[in-house]
PDB file of N, CA and C in Angstrom:
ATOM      1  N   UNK Z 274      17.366 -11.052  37.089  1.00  0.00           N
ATOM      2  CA  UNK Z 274      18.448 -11.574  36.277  1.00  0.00           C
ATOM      3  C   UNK Z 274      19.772 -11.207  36.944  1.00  0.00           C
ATOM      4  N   UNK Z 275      20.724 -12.082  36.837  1.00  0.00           N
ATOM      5  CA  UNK Z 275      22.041 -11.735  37.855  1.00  0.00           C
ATOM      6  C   UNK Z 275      22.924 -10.876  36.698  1.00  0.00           C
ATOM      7  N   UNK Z 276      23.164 -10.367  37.212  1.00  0.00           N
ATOM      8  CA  UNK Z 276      24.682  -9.427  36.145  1.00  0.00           C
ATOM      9  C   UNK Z 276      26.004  -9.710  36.218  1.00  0.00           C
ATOM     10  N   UNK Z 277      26.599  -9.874  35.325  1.00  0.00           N
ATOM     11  CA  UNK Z 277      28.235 -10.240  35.590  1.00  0.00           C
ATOM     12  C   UNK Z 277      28.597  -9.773  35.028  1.00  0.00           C
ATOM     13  N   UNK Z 278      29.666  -8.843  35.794  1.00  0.00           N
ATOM     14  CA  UNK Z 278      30.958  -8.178  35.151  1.00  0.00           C
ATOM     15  C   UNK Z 278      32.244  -8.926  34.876  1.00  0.00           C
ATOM     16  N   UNK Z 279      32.978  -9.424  33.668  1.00  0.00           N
ATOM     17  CA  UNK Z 279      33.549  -9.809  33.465  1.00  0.00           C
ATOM     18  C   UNK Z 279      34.746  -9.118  34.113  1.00  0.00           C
ATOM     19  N   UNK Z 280      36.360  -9.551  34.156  1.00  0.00           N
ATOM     20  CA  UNK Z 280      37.133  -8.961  34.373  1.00  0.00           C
ATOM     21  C   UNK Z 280      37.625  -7.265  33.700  1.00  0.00           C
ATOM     22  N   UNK Z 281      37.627  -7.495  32.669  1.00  0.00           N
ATOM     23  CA  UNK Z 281      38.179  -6.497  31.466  1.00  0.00           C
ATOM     24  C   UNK Z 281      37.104  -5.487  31.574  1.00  0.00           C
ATOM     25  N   UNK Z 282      35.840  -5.694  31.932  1.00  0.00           N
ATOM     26  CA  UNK Z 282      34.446  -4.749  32.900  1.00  0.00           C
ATOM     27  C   UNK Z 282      35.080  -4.031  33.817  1.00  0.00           C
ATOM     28  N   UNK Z 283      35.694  -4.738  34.639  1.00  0.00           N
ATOM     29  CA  UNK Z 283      35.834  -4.648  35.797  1.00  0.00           C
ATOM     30  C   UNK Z 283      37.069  -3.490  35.786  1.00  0.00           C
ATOM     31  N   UNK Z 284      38.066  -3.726  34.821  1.00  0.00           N
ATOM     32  CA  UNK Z 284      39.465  -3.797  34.519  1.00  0.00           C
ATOM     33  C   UNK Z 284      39.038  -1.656  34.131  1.00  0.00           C
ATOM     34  N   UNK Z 285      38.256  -2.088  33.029  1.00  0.00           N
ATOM     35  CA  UNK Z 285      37.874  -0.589  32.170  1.00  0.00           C
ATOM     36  C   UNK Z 285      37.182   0.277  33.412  1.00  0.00           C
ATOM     37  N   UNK Z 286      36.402  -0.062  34.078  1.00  0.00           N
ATOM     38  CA  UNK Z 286      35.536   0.628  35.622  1.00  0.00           C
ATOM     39  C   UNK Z 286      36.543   1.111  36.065  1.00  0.00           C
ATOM     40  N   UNK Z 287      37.565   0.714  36.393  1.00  0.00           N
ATOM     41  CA  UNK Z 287      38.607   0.898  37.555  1.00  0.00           C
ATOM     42  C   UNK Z 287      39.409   1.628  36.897  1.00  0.00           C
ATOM     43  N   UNK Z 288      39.997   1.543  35.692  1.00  0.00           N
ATOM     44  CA  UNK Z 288      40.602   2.418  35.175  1.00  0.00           C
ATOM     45  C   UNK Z 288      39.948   4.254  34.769  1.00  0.00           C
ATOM     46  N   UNK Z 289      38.801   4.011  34.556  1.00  0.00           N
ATOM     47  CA  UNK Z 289      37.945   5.313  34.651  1.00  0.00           C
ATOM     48  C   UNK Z 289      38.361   6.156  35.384  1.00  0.00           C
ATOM     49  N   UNK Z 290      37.828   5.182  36.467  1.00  0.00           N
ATOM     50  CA  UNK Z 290      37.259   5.497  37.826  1.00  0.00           C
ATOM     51  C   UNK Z 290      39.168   6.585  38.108  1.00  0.00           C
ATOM     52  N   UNK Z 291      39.798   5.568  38.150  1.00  0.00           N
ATOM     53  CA  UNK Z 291      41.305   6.207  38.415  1.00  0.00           C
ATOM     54  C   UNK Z 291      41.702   7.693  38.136  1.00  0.00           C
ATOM     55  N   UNK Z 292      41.363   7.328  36.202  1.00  0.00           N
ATOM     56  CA  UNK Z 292      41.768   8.376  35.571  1.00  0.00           C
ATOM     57  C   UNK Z 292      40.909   9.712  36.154  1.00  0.00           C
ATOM     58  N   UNK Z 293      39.422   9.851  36.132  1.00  0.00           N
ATOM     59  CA  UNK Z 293      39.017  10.567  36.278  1.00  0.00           C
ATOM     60  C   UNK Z 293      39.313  11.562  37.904  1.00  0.00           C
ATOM     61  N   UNK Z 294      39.248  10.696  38.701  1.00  0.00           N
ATOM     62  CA  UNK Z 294      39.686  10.781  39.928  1.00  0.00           C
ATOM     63  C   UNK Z 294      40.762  12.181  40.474  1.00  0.00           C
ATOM     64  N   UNK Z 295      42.007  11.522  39.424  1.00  0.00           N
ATOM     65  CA  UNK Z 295      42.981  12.659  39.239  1.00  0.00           C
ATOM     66  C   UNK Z 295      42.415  14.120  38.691  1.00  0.00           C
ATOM     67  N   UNK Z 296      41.615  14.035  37.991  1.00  0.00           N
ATOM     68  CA  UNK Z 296      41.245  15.149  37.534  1.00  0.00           C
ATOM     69  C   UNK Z 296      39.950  16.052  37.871  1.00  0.00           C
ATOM     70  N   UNK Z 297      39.182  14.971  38.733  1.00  0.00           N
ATOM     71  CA  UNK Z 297      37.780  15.456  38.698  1.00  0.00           C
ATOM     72  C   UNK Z 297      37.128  14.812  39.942  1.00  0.00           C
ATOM     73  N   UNK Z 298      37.385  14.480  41.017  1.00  0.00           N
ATOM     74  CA  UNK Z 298      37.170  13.937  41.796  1.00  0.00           C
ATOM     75  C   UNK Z 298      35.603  13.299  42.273  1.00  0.00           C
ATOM     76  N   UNK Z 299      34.486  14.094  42.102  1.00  0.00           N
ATOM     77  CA  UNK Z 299      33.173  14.755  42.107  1.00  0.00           C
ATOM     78  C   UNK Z 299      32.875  13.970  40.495  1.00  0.00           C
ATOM     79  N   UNK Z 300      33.165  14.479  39.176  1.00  0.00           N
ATOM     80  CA  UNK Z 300      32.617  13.403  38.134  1.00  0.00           C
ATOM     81  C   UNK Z 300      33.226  12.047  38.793  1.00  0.00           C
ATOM     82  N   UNK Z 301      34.212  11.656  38.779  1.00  0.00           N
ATOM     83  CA  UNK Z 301      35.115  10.115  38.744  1.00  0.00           C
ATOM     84  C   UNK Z 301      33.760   9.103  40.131  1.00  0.00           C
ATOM     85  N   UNK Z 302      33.175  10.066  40.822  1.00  0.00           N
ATOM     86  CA  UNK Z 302      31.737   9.328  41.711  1.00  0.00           C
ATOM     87  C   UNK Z 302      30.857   9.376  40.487  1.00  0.00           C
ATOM     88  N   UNK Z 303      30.395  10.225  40.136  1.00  0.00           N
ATOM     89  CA  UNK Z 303      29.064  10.698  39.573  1.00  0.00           C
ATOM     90  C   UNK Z 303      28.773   9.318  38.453  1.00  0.00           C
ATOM     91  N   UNK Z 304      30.409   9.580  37.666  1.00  0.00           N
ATOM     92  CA  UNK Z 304      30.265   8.284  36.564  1.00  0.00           C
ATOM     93  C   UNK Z 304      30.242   6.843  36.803  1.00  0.00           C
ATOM     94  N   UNK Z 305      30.488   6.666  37.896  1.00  0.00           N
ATOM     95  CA  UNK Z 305      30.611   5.162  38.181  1.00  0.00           C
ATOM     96  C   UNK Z 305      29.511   4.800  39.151  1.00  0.00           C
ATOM     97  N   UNK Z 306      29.079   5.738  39.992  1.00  0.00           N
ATOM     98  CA  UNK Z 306      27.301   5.645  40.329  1.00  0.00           C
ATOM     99  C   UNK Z 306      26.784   5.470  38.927  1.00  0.00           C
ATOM    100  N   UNK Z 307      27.135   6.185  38.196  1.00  0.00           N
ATOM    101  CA  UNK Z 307      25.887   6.045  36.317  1.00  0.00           C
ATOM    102  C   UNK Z 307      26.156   4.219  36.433  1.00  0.00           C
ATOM    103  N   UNK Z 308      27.342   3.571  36.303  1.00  0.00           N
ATOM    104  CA  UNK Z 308      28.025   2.707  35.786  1.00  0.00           C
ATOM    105  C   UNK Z 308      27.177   1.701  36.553  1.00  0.00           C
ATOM    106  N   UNK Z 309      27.636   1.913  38.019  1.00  0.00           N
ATOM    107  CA  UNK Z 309      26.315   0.988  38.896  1.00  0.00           C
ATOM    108  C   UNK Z 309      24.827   1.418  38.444  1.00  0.00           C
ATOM    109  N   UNK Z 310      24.200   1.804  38.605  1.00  0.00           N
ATOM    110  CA  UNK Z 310      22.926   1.998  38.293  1.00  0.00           C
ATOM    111  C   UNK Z 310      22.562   1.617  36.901  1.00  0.00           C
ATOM    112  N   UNK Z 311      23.538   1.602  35.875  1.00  0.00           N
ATOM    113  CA  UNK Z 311      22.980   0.629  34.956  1.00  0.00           C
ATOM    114  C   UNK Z 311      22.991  -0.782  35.054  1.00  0.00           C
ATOM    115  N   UNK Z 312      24.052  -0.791  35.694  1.00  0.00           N
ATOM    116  CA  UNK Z 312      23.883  -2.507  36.094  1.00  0.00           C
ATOM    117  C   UNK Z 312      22.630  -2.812  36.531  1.00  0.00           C
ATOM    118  N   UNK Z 313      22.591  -1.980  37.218  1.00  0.00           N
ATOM    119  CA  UNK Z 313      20.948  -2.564  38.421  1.00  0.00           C
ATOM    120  C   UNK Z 313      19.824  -2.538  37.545  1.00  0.00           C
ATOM    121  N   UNK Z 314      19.793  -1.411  36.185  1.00  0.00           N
ATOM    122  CA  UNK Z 314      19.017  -1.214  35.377  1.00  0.00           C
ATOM    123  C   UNK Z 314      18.755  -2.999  34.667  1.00  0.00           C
ATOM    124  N   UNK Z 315      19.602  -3.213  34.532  1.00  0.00           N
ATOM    125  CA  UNK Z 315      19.811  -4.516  33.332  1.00  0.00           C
ATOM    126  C   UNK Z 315      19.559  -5.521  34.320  1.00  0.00           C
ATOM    127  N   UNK Z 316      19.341  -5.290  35.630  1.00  0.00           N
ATOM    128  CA  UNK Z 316      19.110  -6.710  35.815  1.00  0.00           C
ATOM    129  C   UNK Z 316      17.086  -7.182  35.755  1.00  0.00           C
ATOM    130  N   UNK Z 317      16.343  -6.073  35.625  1.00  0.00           N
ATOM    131  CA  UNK Z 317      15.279  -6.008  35.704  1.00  0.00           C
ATOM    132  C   UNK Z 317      14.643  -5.787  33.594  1.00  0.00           C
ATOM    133  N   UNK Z 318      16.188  -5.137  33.619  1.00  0.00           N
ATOM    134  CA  UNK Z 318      15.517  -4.579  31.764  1.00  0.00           C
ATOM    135  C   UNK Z 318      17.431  -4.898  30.720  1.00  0.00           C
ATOM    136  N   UNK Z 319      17.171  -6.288  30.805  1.00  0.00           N
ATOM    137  CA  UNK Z 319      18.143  -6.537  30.112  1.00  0.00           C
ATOM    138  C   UNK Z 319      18.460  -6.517  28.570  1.00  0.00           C
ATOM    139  N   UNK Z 320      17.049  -6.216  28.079  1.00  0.00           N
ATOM    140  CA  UNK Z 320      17.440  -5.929  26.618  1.00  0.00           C
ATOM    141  C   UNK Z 320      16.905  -4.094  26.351  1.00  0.00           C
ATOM    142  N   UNK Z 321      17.426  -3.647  27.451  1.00  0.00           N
ATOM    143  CA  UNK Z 321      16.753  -1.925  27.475  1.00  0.00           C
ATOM    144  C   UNK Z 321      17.932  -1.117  26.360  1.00  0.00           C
ATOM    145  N   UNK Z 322      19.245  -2.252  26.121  1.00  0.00           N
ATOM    146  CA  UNK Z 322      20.697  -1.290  25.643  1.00  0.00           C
ATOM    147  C   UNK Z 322      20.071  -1.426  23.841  1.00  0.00           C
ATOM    148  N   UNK Z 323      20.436  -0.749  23.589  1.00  0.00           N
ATOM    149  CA  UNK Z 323      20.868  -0.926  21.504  1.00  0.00           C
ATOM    150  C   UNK Z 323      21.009  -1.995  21.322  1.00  0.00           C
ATOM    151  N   UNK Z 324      20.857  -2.728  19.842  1.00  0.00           N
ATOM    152  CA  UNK Z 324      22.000  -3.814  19.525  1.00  0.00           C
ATOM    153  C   UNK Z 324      23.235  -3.141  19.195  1.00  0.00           C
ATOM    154  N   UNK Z 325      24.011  -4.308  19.763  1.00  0.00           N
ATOM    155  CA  UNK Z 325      25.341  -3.866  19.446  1.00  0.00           C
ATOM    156  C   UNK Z 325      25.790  -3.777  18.201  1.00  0.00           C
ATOM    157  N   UNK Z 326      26.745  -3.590  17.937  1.00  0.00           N
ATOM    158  CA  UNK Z 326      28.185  -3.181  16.255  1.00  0.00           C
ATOM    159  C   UNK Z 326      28.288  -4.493  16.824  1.00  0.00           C
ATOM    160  N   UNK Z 327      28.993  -5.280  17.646  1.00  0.00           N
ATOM    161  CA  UNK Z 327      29.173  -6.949  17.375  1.00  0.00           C
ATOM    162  C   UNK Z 327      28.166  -7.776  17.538  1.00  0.00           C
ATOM    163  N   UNK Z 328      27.869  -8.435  16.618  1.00  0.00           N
ATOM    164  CA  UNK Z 328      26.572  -9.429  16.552  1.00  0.00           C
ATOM    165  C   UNK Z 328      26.385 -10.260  18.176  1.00  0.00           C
ATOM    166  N   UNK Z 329      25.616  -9.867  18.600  1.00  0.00           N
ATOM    167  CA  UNK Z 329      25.377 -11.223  20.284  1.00  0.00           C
ATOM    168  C   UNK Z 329      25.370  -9.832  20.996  1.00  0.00           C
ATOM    169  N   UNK Z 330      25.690  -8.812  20.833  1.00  0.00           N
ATOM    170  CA  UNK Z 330      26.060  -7.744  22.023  1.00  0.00           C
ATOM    171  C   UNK Z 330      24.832  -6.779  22.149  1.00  0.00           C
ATOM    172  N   UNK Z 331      24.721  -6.351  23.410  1.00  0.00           N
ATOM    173  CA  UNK Z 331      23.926  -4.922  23.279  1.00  0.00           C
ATOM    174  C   UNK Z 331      24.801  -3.341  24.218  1.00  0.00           C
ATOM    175  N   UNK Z 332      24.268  -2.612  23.479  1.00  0.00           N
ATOM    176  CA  UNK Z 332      25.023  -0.915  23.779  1.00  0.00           C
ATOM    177  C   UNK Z 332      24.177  -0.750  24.790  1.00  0.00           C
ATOM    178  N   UNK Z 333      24.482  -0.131  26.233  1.00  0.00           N
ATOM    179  CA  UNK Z 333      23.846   1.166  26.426  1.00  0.00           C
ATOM    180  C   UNK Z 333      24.532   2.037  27.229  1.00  0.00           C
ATOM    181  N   UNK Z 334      24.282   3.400  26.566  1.00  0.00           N
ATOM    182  CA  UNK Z 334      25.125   4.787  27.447  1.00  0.00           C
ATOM    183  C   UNK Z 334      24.507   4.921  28.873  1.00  0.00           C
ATOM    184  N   UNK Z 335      25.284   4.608  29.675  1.00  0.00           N
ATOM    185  CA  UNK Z 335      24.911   4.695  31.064  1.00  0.00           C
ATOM    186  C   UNK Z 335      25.472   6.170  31.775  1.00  0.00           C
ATOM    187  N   UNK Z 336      26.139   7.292  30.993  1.00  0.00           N
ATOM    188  CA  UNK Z 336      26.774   8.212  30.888  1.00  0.00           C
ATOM    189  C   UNK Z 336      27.130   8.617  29.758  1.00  0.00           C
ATOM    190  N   UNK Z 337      26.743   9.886  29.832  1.00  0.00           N
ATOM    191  CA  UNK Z 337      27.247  10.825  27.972  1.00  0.00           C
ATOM    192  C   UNK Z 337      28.817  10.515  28.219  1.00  0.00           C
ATOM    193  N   UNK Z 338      29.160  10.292  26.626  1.00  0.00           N
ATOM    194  CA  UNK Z 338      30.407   9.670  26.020  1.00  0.00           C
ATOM    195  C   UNK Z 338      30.876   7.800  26.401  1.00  0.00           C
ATOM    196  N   UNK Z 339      29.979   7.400  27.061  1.00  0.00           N
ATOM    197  CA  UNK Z 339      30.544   6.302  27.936  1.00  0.00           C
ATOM    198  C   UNK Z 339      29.857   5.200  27.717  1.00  0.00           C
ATOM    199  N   UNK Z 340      30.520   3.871  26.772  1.00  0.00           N
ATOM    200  CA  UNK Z 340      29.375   2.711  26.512  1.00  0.00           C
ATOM    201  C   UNK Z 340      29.694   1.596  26.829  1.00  0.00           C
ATOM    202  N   UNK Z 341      28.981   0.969  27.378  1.00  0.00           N
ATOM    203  CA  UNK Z 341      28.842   0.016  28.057  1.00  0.00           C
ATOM    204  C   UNK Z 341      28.311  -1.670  27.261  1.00  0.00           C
ATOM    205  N   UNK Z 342      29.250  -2.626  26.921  1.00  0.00           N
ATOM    206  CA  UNK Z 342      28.553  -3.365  26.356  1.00  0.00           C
ATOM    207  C   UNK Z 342      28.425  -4.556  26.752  1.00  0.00           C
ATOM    208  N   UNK Z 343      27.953  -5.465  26.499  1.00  0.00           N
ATOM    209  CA  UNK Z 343      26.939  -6.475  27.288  1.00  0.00           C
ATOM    210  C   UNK Z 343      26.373  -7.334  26.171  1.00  0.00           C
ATOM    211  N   UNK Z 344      26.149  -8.575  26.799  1.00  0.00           N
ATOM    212  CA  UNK Z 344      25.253  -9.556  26.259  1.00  0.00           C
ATOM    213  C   UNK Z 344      24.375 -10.480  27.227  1.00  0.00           C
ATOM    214  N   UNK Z 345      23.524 -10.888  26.803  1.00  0.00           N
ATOM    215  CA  UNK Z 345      22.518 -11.241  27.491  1.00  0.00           C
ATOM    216  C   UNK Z 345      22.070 -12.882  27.461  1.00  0.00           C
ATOM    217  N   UNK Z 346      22.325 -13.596  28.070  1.00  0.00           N
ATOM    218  CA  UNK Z 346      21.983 -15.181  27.834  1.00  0.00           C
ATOM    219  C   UNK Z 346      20.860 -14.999  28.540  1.00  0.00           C
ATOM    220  N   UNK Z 347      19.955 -16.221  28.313  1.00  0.00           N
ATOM    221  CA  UNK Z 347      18.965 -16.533  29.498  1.00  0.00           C
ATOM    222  C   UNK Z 347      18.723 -16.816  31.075  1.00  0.00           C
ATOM    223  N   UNK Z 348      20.282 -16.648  31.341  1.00  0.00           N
ATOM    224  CA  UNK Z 348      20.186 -16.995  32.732  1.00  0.00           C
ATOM    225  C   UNK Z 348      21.118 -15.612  33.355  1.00  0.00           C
ATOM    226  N   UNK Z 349      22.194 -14.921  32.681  1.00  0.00           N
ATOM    227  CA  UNK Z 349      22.787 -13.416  33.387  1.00  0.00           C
ATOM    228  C   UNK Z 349      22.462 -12.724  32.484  1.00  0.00           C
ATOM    229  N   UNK Z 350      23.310 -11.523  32.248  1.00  0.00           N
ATOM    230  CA  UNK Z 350      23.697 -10.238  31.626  1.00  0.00           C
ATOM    231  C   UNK Z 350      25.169 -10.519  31.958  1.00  0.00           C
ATOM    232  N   UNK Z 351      25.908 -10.032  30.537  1.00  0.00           N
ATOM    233  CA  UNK Z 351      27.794 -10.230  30.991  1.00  0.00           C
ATOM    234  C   UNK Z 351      28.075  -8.911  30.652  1.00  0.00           C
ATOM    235  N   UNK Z 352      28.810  -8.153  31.475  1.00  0.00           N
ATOM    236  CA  UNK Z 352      29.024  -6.548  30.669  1.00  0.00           C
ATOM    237  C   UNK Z 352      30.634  -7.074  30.791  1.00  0.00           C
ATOM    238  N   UNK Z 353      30.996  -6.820  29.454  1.00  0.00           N
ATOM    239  CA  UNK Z 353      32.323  -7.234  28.628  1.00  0.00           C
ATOM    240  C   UNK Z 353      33.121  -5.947  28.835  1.00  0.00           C
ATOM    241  N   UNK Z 354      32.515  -5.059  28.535  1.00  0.00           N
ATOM    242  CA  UNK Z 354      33.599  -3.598  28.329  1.00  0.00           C
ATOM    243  C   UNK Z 354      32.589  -2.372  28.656  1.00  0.00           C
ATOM    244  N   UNK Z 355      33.449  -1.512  29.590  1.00  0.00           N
ATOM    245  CA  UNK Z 355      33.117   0.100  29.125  1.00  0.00           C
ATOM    246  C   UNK Z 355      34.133   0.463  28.538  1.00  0.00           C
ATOM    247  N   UNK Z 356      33.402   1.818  27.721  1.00  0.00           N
ATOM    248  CA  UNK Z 356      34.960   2.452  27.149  1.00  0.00           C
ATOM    249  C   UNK Z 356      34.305   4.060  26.524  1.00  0.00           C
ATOM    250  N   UNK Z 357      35.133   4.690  26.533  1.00  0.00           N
ATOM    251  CA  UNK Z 357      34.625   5.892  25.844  1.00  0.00           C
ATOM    252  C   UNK Z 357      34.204   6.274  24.399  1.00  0.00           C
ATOM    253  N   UNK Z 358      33.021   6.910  24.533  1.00  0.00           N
ATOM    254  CA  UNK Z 358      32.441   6.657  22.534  1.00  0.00           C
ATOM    255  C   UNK Z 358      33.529   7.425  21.853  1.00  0.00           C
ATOM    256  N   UNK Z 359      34.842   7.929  22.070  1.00  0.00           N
ATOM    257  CA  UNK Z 359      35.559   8.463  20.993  1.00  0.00           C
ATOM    258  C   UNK Z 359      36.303   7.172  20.722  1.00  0.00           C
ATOM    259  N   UNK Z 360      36.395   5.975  21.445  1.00  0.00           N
ATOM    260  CA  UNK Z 360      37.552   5.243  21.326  1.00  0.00           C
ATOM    261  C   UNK Z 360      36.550   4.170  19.989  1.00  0.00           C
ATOM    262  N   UNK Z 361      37.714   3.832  19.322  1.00  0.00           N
ATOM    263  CA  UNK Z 361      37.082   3.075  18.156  1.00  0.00           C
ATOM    264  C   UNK Z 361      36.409   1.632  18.712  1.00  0.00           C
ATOM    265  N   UNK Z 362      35.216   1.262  18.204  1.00  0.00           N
ATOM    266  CA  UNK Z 362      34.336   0.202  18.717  1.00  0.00           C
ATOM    267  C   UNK Z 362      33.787  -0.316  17.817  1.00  0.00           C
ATOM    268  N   UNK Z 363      33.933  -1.639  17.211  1.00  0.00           N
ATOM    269  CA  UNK Z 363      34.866  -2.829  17.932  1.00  0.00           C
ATOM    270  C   UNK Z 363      36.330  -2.275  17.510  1.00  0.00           C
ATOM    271  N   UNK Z 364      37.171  -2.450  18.633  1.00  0.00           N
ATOM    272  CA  UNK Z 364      38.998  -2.083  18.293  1.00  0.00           C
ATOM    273  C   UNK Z 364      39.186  -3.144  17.101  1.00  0.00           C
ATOM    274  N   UNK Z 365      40.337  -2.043  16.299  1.00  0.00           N
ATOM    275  CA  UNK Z 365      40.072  -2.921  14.901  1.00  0.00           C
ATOM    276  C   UNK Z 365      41.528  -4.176  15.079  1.00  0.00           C
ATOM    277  N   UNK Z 366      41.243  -5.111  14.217  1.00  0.00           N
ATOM    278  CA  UNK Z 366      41.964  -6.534  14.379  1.00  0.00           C
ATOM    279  C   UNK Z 366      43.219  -6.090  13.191  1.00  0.00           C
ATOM    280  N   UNK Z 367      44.337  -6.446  13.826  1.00  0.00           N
ATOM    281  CA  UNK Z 367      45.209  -6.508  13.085  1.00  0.00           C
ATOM    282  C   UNK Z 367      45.081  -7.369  12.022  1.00  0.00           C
ATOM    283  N   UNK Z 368      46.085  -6.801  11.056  1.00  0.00           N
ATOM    284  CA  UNK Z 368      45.976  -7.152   9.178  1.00  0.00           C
ATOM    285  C   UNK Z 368      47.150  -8.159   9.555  1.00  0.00           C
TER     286      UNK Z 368
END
């Protein structure tokens, strides 16, 4: 199954990757090897994540604190967002 990282995937990876970097040089690899290797996971075991909190989506922690979400058509896997499990999920919609 092919995997696609959407931009805003792509967008949240890189920003990690950044942040951590500054601080931790040694995790900021460790987590984004996790990040790849789930990809690679999903392309063989695409419904291996949770269902998601948004209906169509699936979870999976590819790293403690760190979730990764995704949906699955019949022909890819789309990973939409990482983000950290303290950050609120789904971000709530303005009133």
């Amino acid at each position: 199954m092919i995997v696609h990282w959407t931009l805003q995937a792509v967008d949240d990876r890189a920003s990690i990757f950044d942040y951590l970097l500054g601080h931790n040089p040694s995790a900021a690899l460790a987590i984004d090897q996790a990040f790849e290797q789930a990809a690679r996971r999903l392309q063989d075991f695409p419904r291996c994540g949770k269902i998601g909190v948004i209906t169509g989506t699936r979870e999976l922690i590819p790293y403690p604190n760190y979730r990764l979400v995704y949906e699955v058509s019949p022909e890819a896997v789309r990973i939409l967002t990482i983000l950290h499990t303290a950050r609120q999920w789904p971000p709530a919609t303005p009133a």
